[in-house]
Amino acid sequence: MRRSLKRNQLRVNCVKVVFLLVFAIVGGRAFYLQVFQGDKLMRLGQRQHLKEWIVLPKRGALYDRANEPLALSLESQSVYVRPHRLRDAAEAKITLARILHLKAADVEHKLAANKPFVWLKRQVSPAEAEQIQALRLDGIGMYFEPTRYYPQGALAGQILGFVNRDSEGLEGIELQYNDYIRGAAGSSVSERDALGRRVLVEGVEGLQVPPGSDVQLTLDTSIQHLAEKELEAAVHKHRAKAGVAIVVDPATGEVLALANYPTFDPNKASQQSADQRRNRAVTDSFEPGSTFKTILAAAALEEGVVGKDDLFYCEMGKYNYAGRVIHDTHPQGWLPFAKILQVSSNIGFTKVAEKLKKERYFKYIDKFGFGRVTGIDVPGEVPGLLRKPESWAAIDLATHAFGQGISTTPMQMVMAYAAVANGGLLMRPYVTRKIISPQGQVLVENQPQIVRRVISEKTAKLLASMLRDVTTEGGTGVAAKVDGFDVAGKTGTAQKAEHGVYSKKRVGSFVGFVPAENPRLVSLVLIDEPEGNVYGGVVAAPAFKNIAQGALRRLAVAPREGAVFPTAPNPTEPSLPRLLKRPGVQLAAIKEDAVPDFHGLSMREALEKAQSLHITLKVQGNGYVIKQMPAPGERRSEDQVVVVNLQG
Amino acid sequence: MRDALAVDKWILLAVICLVAMGVVMVLSTSYLYSQERYADGTYFFRKQLFAMGGGVIALIVCSLIPSHQYRRFAYPLLALTLLALILVLIPGIGASRGGARRWIAVAGFAFQPSELAKLAIVVYLAHSIAKKESVIGTFTIGVLPHMIVTGLFAGVLLLEPDFGSALILTMLLYSMLFIGGVRLHHLLSTALLALPLLIYVMTKAEYRMRRLLSFMDPWSDASGSGFHVVQSLIAFGSGQLWGRGLGESRQKLFYLPEAHTDFVYSVIGEELGLLGALAVLTLFGVIIARGLRLTSRIEEPFDQYLAFGLTVLLGLQALIHMGVVMGLMPTKGLVLPFISYGGSAMLINLAEAGILLSLSRRRV
């Protein structure tokens, strides 16, 4: 027997006691955690496992009127890191920063985050994704996320708006119709793993998220492009701060183009300023200046207060009114009303306003839609500033007459002119034609919507002819004249008020419609804070001309008869039903019993003409009518069919 | 054949139960992880089955070797292990995973010499203490050589770094010296001298310091440094009495780090509840109780120390793993013998069990 055995035995027993103690502690701890703390810990666990997990559906696409894509959804990969699982952060840092083109310090910061899950870089390029995949780093992974892509870049950026990384529309159409575009199924409760991914357990497997609906806009990509290009050129040329250009179909209220400068590229939304994002056409209001004289003219003509040829004395450029002196840029003597509009005499219009009186004047300002939103389907629209006549001081009647002391949005102004253009109807403007579900079902379809009749057709015609004179020799808007077409419109140059005092800053604008007789488009160009020559007729009218000229070509509008005009039309295909609904179309009188002449008309004009005369038209080809059967002047039968051949 | 089976049936039974339970838990805990990483859910499971096969052979072979023969292996094993531990540190030979060099490629397999080191130290200490039995009361012969050798091994392990294994070696050293009859004041004074060193090692590496602090109050930073502990507690506790059921763990879905290795007991608690957790604890209890019973019954010094050392080795690893998982100790990264995923550990642990069985032959 060994000497030490006895002592050994004692010590082994000590160890036994220690082990027994440790066993008791471990077993007791297990009992405590699972029985006493079990409920609490389970709830804590559930809080992280069961979390409302937003399933991101694929957003619907945005198209222009010819189904040209303006916004698409793609699936891209985002790289995340689980810092707790990453072992060699120092080594990973360098590699990741290189592959993802990030700053090493930023990567380091994210890798060291005290969170179970951190996005490293979202929406990486396919090449980056491939390299990350090849790394096979523990703790670094990728996750598919839908990403929004705007194939036309900055084109119509402020109208389209943009989305955040959670596929939520934040501005523009993306926001306006977010519920449709985003998709119906928003969220579902399901189990998540630590990466926040849905875990397929207990019946949530089949959860399918239907994609969002597509939106077809009224915009015409080529007119939009033209408007943006011309606007930018004008803003640059006159070293201006900003600008707006709008093209609207006066008959329907469809917005064909809406350009803002500075431009905004929704692909880079986060890098661009709020200033760029703003859709100034609806969110900003300006003192209109002389373009507002048309409203007074319409009111005075409609109320029969003045006639086209009524004479007014323009006081040779200086007129004392209500304690103030009203000036004209070019002093005038006796002028007929039509001439007053053509030369834009402030004194003349003050006298017209005096005759009309403020209550009646205000009624028309209100009827034309000023002081309230147009109802256009883009977010952020403001009503402008319009004071009630009760609060007008004596001078206000005069200042309103030439567009001061009131502020209007460019969209309001365009729609007011559209009412003059289409025969007196104020239309609701819209940029969305229809919303189509993934199944092809039309969910929303915008129809032309008449807000109210503002003036009679007769007054509208008369005013249109007066406005046409503005762009003829001696008028303020000659620069807006389009070759081969009659343009009706009005220039405006407003002073900008700053802190309640008029500053040296100006807003120059031109708004008008073309062709004056049978308007196909209304357009406004507004140049904010130009330098040098600030007159609307100088800074805005030429841009109007260029936009109108290109848009007329695009719409395949034939120049007036006899005009020598080199056309290279690029006809669109307007849908037939929409054309037939077209209100306020004026047509030349045609002998009832003879086959009319369709030669030289565009498809659209030919269809309109045929419809108004109850003739069935068979159209062959595109462009302008070069041949028709039967020939014009032949006797027409009860249900006459005319075959026309078009060529562009 | 009768001779072959004349071993401690309780230890054998407990080991069989633990190994069987282990492979099931490896499948359960590693499936999603390996699915994500290798697009093959059973990748780890199959590797583990393979290691288990090797381990069973090792167990049988080791149990058939007469126990006194192990004495011969003491120094060769020690030298071989030291060589392997040094090779591991050489870049190009040692494989680095997640910042630690712990693996060495042997015939196409990644082998972890630190597992072998624990066995080698036990055999060495058993041999050396038995040999120096008569002078064990002296410091220079009875205590210092063992401390130097074990300290060298622990130091090399710290270079990997593998703090957990180094700690196990130190605890083995002290418990075996204690059993060997070393004077208590020798043990206490060396421990006091080693304390500053321990504090230095603990606080030198920032992550160890963070672990230590988060252990004190894991909930103060549940999403940060206390993350592992909190996730482990949530897993373990939410198993409650009966558990969620096998395979039903939620926490293994990437909330728990290394659910199939360092936190496997956590998932056992979650899936199998208090009953499963206590069953595993009891099985280790059986091994420890039978191992210590055996220790008391053996008269040959080497055999006695070897049986004690192996029992303490297996028991310590199991209890530390469980303690960590339940927040009783700072996170260490120790595997649960027989259960956690890991080929080297499985092979060596089964070999250790085999040696223990050999020691028990005709003694129970």
mmCIF file of C-alpha atoms in Angstrom, chain A residues 70-225:
data_model
loop_
_atom_site.group_PDB
_atom_site.id
_atom_site.type_symbol
_atom_site.label_atom_id
_atom_site.label_comp_id
_atom_site.label_asym_id
_atom_site.label_seq_id
_atom_site.Cartn_x
_atom_site.Cartn_y
_atom_site.Cartn_z
ATOM 1 C CA LEU A 70 -39.578 55.834 -68.055
ATOM 2 C CA ALA A 71 -39.138 53.821 -64.858
ATOM 3 C CA LEU A 72 -38.410 50.133 -64.448
ATOM 4 C CA SER A 73 -37.784 47.811 -61.547
ATOM 5 C CA LEU A 74 -34.747 45.564 -61.606
ATOM 6 C CA GLU A 75 -33.518 43.118 -59.065
ATOM 7 C CA SER A 76 -30.097 43.905 -57.722
ATOM 8 C CA GLN A 77 -27.993 42.548 -54.922
ATOM 9 C CA SER A 78 -27.121 44.258 -51.681
ATOM 10 C CA VAL A 79 -24.151 43.289 -49.551
ATOM 11 C CA TYR A 80 -24.566 42.911 -45.828
ATOM 12 C CA VAL A 81 -22.214 42.042 -43.005
ATOM 13 C CA ARG A 82 -22.883 40.166 -39.816
ATOM 14 C CA PRO A 83 -20.107 41.666 -37.700
ATOM 15 C CA HIS A 84 -20.393 39.016 -35.005
ATOM 16 C CA ARG A 85 -19.645 36.286 -37.471
ATOM 17 C CA LEU A 86 -16.829 38.001 -39.215
ATOM 18 C CA ARG A 87 -13.547 36.693 -37.916
ATOM 19 C CA ASP A 88 -10.810 38.621 -39.615
ATOM 20 C CA ALA A 89 -12.176 42.121 -39.946
ATOM 21 C CA ALA A 90 -8.805 43.734 -40.615
ATOM 22 C CA GLU A 91 -8.149 41.594 -43.655
ATOM 23 C CA ALA A 92 -11.734 41.702 -44.890
ATOM 24 C CA LYS A 93 -11.781 45.487 -44.609
ATOM 25 C CA ILE A 94 -9.163 46.011 -47.288
ATOM 26 C CA THR A 95 -10.605 43.474 -49.702
ATOM 27 C CA LEU A 96 -14.176 44.708 -49.324
ATOM 28 C CA ALA A 97 -13.234 48.355 -49.680
ATOM 29 C CA ARG A 98 -11.400 47.537 -52.892
ATOM 30 C CA ILE A 99 -14.177 45.474 -54.437
ATOM 31 C CA LEU A 100 -17.032 47.739 -53.449
ATOM 32 C CA HIS A 101 -15.170 50.988 -54.065
ATOM 33 C CA LEU A 102 -15.780 52.198 -50.563
ATOM 34 C CA LYS A 103 -13.564 54.068 -48.165
ATOM 35 C CA ALA A 104 -11.602 51.667 -45.958
ATOM 36 C CA ALA A 105 -12.508 53.723 -42.897
ATOM 37 C CA ASP A 106 -16.236 53.433 -43.648
ATOM 38 C CA VAL A 107 -15.967 49.697 -44.142
ATOM 39 C CA GLU A 108 -14.025 49.344 -40.930
ATOM 40 C CA HIS A 109 -16.693 51.282 -39.077
ATOM 41 C CA LYS A 110 -19.428 48.997 -40.397
ATOM 42 C CA LEU A 111 -17.500 45.794 -39.759
ATOM 43 C CA ALA A 112 -16.982 46.833 -36.165
ATOM 44 C CA ALA A 113 -20.651 47.706 -35.634
ATOM 45 C CA ASN A 114 -22.291 46.302 -32.553
ATOM 46 C CA LYS A 115 -25.226 44.962 -34.487
ATOM 47 C CA PRO A 116 -26.149 41.518 -35.726
ATOM 48 C CA PHE A 117 -26.756 42.830 -39.239
ATOM 49 C CA VAL A 118 -25.448 45.842 -41.147
ATOM 50 C CA TRP A 119 -25.812 46.768 -44.811
ATOM 51 C CA LEU A 120 -22.363 47.232 -46.274
ATOM 52 C CA LYS A 121 -23.440 48.491 -49.657
ATOM 53 C CA ARG A 122 -26.853 48.346 -51.178
ATOM 54 C CA GLN A 123 -27.614 47.684 -54.804
ATOM 55 C CA VAL A 124 -24.168 46.769 -55.996
ATOM 56 C CA SER A 125 -23.255 46.220 -59.623
ATOM 57 C CA PRO A 126 -23.279 42.666 -61.023
ATOM 58 C CA ALA A 127 -19.476 42.739 -61.246
ATOM 59 C CA GLU A 128 -19.176 43.710 -57.589
ATOM 60 C CA ALA A 129 -21.662 41.017 -56.614
ATOM 61 C CA GLU A 130 -19.658 38.390 -58.450
ATOM 62 C CA GLN A 131 -16.437 39.304 -56.681
ATOM 63 C CA ILE A 132 -18.106 39.332 -53.273
ATOM 64 C CA GLN A 133 -19.578 35.924 -54.013
ATOM 65 C CA ALA A 134 -16.147 34.594 -54.901
ATOM 66 C CA LEU A 135 -14.730 35.737 -51.560
ATOM 67 C CA ARG A 136 -16.859 33.237 -49.635
ATOM 68 C CA LEU A 137 -16.245 35.248 -46.492
ATOM 69 C CA ASP A 138 -17.988 34.134 -43.361
ATOM 70 C CA GLY A 139 -20.210 36.928 -42.138
ATOM 71 C CA ILE A 140 -20.478 38.662 -45.512
ATOM 72 C CA GLY A 141 -23.487 37.898 -47.634
ATOM 73 C CA MET A 142 -25.821 39.211 -50.291
ATOM 74 C CA TYR A 143 -29.512 39.696 -50.528
ATOM 75 C CA PHE A 144 -31.744 40.439 -53.522
ATOM 76 C CA GLU A 145 -33.487 43.754 -53.421
ATOM 77 C CA PRO A 146 -35.585 45.441 -56.059
ATOM 78 C CA THR A 147 -34.044 48.596 -57.407
ATOM 79 C CA ARG A 148 -35.589 51.371 -59.453
ATOM 80 C CA TYR A 149 -34.078 52.331 -62.743
ATOM 81 C CA TYR A 150 -34.990 55.350 -64.827
ATOM 82 C CA PRO A 151 -33.765 54.559 -68.341
ATOM 83 C CA GLN A 152 -34.164 58.152 -69.588
ATOM 84 C CA GLY A 153 -32.082 59.594 -66.770
ATOM 85 C CA ALA A 154 -33.180 63.085 -65.842
ATOM 86 C CA LEU A 155 -36.019 63.140 -68.363
ATOM 87 C CA ALA A 156 -39.195 64.255 -66.591
ATOM 88 C CA GLY A 157 -37.424 63.503 -63.308
ATOM 89 C CA GLN A 158 -39.611 65.782 -61.219
ATOM 90 C CA ILE A 159 -42.791 64.245 -62.585
ATOM 91 C CA LEU A 160 -41.689 60.673 -62.148
ATOM 92 C CA GLY A 161 -40.348 61.279 -58.645
ATOM 93 C CA PHE A 162 -38.263 58.598 -57.001
ATOM 94 C CA VAL A 163 -38.388 55.769 -54.498
ATOM 95 C CA ASN A 164 -36.455 55.010 -51.350
ATOM 96 C CA ARG A 165 -34.567 51.778 -50.785
ATOM 97 C CA ASP A 166 -37.614 50.151 -49.311
ATOM 98 C CA SER A 167 -39.399 50.609 -52.605
ATOM 99 C CA GLU A 168 -41.595 53.397 -51.277
ATOM 100 C CA GLY A 169 -42.438 56.253 -53.654
ATOM 101 C CA LEU A 170 -41.318 59.590 -52.233
ATOM 102 C CA GLU A 171 -42.113 62.129 -54.917
ATOM 103 C CA GLY A 172 -43.955 62.612 -58.178
ATOM 104 C CA ILE A 173 -45.965 59.870 -59.809
ATOM 105 C CA GLU A 174 -44.053 57.320 -57.731
ATOM 106 C CA LEU A 175 -45.647 58.894 -54.659
ATOM 107 C CA GLN A 176 -48.994 59.862 -56.170
ATOM 108 C CA TYR A 177 -49.837 56.326 -57.291
ATOM 109 C CA ASN A 178 -47.576 54.506 -54.844
ATOM 110 C CA ASP A 179 -50.357 52.209 -53.690
ATOM 111 C CA TYR A 180 -50.897 50.967 -57.225
ATOM 112 C CA ILE A 181 -47.293 50.929 -58.383
ATOM 113 C CA ARG A 182 -45.947 49.320 -55.233
ATOM 114 C CA GLY A 183 -48.252 46.344 -55.332
ATOM 115 C CA ALA A 184 -51.162 45.360 -53.149
ATOM 116 C CA ALA A 185 -49.518 42.906 -50.775
ATOM 117 C CA GLY A 186 -47.591 45.022 -48.343
ATOM 118 C CA SER A 187 -46.513 42.908 -45.474
ATOM 119 C CA SER A 188 -46.943 39.669 -43.681
ATOM 120 C CA VAL A 189 -45.921 38.280 -40.356
ATOM 121 C CA SER A 190 -43.429 35.512 -40.708
ATOM 122 C CA GLU A 191 -40.445 34.171 -38.881
ATOM 123 C CA ARG A 192 -37.135 35.706 -39.580
ATOM 124 C CA ASP A 193 -33.614 34.515 -39.161
ATOM 125 C CA ALA A 194 -30.908 36.804 -37.830
ATOM 126 C CA LEU A 195 -30.352 38.189 -41.296
ATOM 127 C CA GLY A 196 -33.892 39.441 -41.407
ATOM 128 C CA ARG A 197 -34.783 37.053 -44.174
ATOM 129 C CA ARG A 198 -38.067 35.285 -44.179
ATOM 130 C CA VAL A 199 -37.826 31.768 -42.909
ATOM 131 C CA LEU A 200 -40.042 29.248 -44.533
ATOM 132 C CA VAL A 201 -41.934 27.803 -41.644
ATOM 133 C CA GLU A 202 -45.454 26.827 -40.823
ATOM 134 C CA GLY A 203 -47.495 27.777 -43.779
ATOM 135 C CA VAL A 204 -45.979 31.020 -44.927
ATOM 136 C CA GLU A 205 -44.139 29.176 -47.649
ATOM 137 C CA GLY A 206 -46.608 29.938 -50.384
ATOM 138 C CA LEU A 207 -46.542 33.633 -49.741
ATOM 139 C CA GLN A 208 -46.337 35.172 -53.163
ATOM 140 C CA VAL A 209 -46.120 38.871 -53.604
ATOM 141 C CA PRO A 210 -47.790 40.070 -56.785
ATOM 142 C CA PRO A 211 -45.913 42.836 -58.579
ATOM 143 C CA GLY A 212 -47.273 46.377 -58.718
ATOM 144 C CA SER A 213 -49.288 47.924 -61.513
ATOM 145 C CA ASP A 214 -47.900 49.765 -64.508
ATOM 146 C CA VAL A 215 -48.671 53.411 -65.157
ATOM 147 C CA GLN A 216 -49.011 54.936 -68.596
ATOM 148 C CA LEU A 217 -48.413 58.656 -68.557
ATOM 149 C CA THR A 218 -49.727 61.311 -70.921
ATOM 150 C CA LEU A 219 -46.197 62.562 -71.475
ATOM 151 C CA ASP A 220 -44.688 62.321 -74.914
ATOM 152 C CA THR A 221 -41.029 61.469 -74.499
ATOM 153 C CA SER A 222 -39.873 63.352 -77.570
ATOM 154 C CA ILE A 223 -41.814 66.534 -76.751
ATOM 155 C CA GLN A 224 -40.620 66.265 -73.159
ATOM 156 C CA HIS A 225 -37.069 65.920 -74.347
#
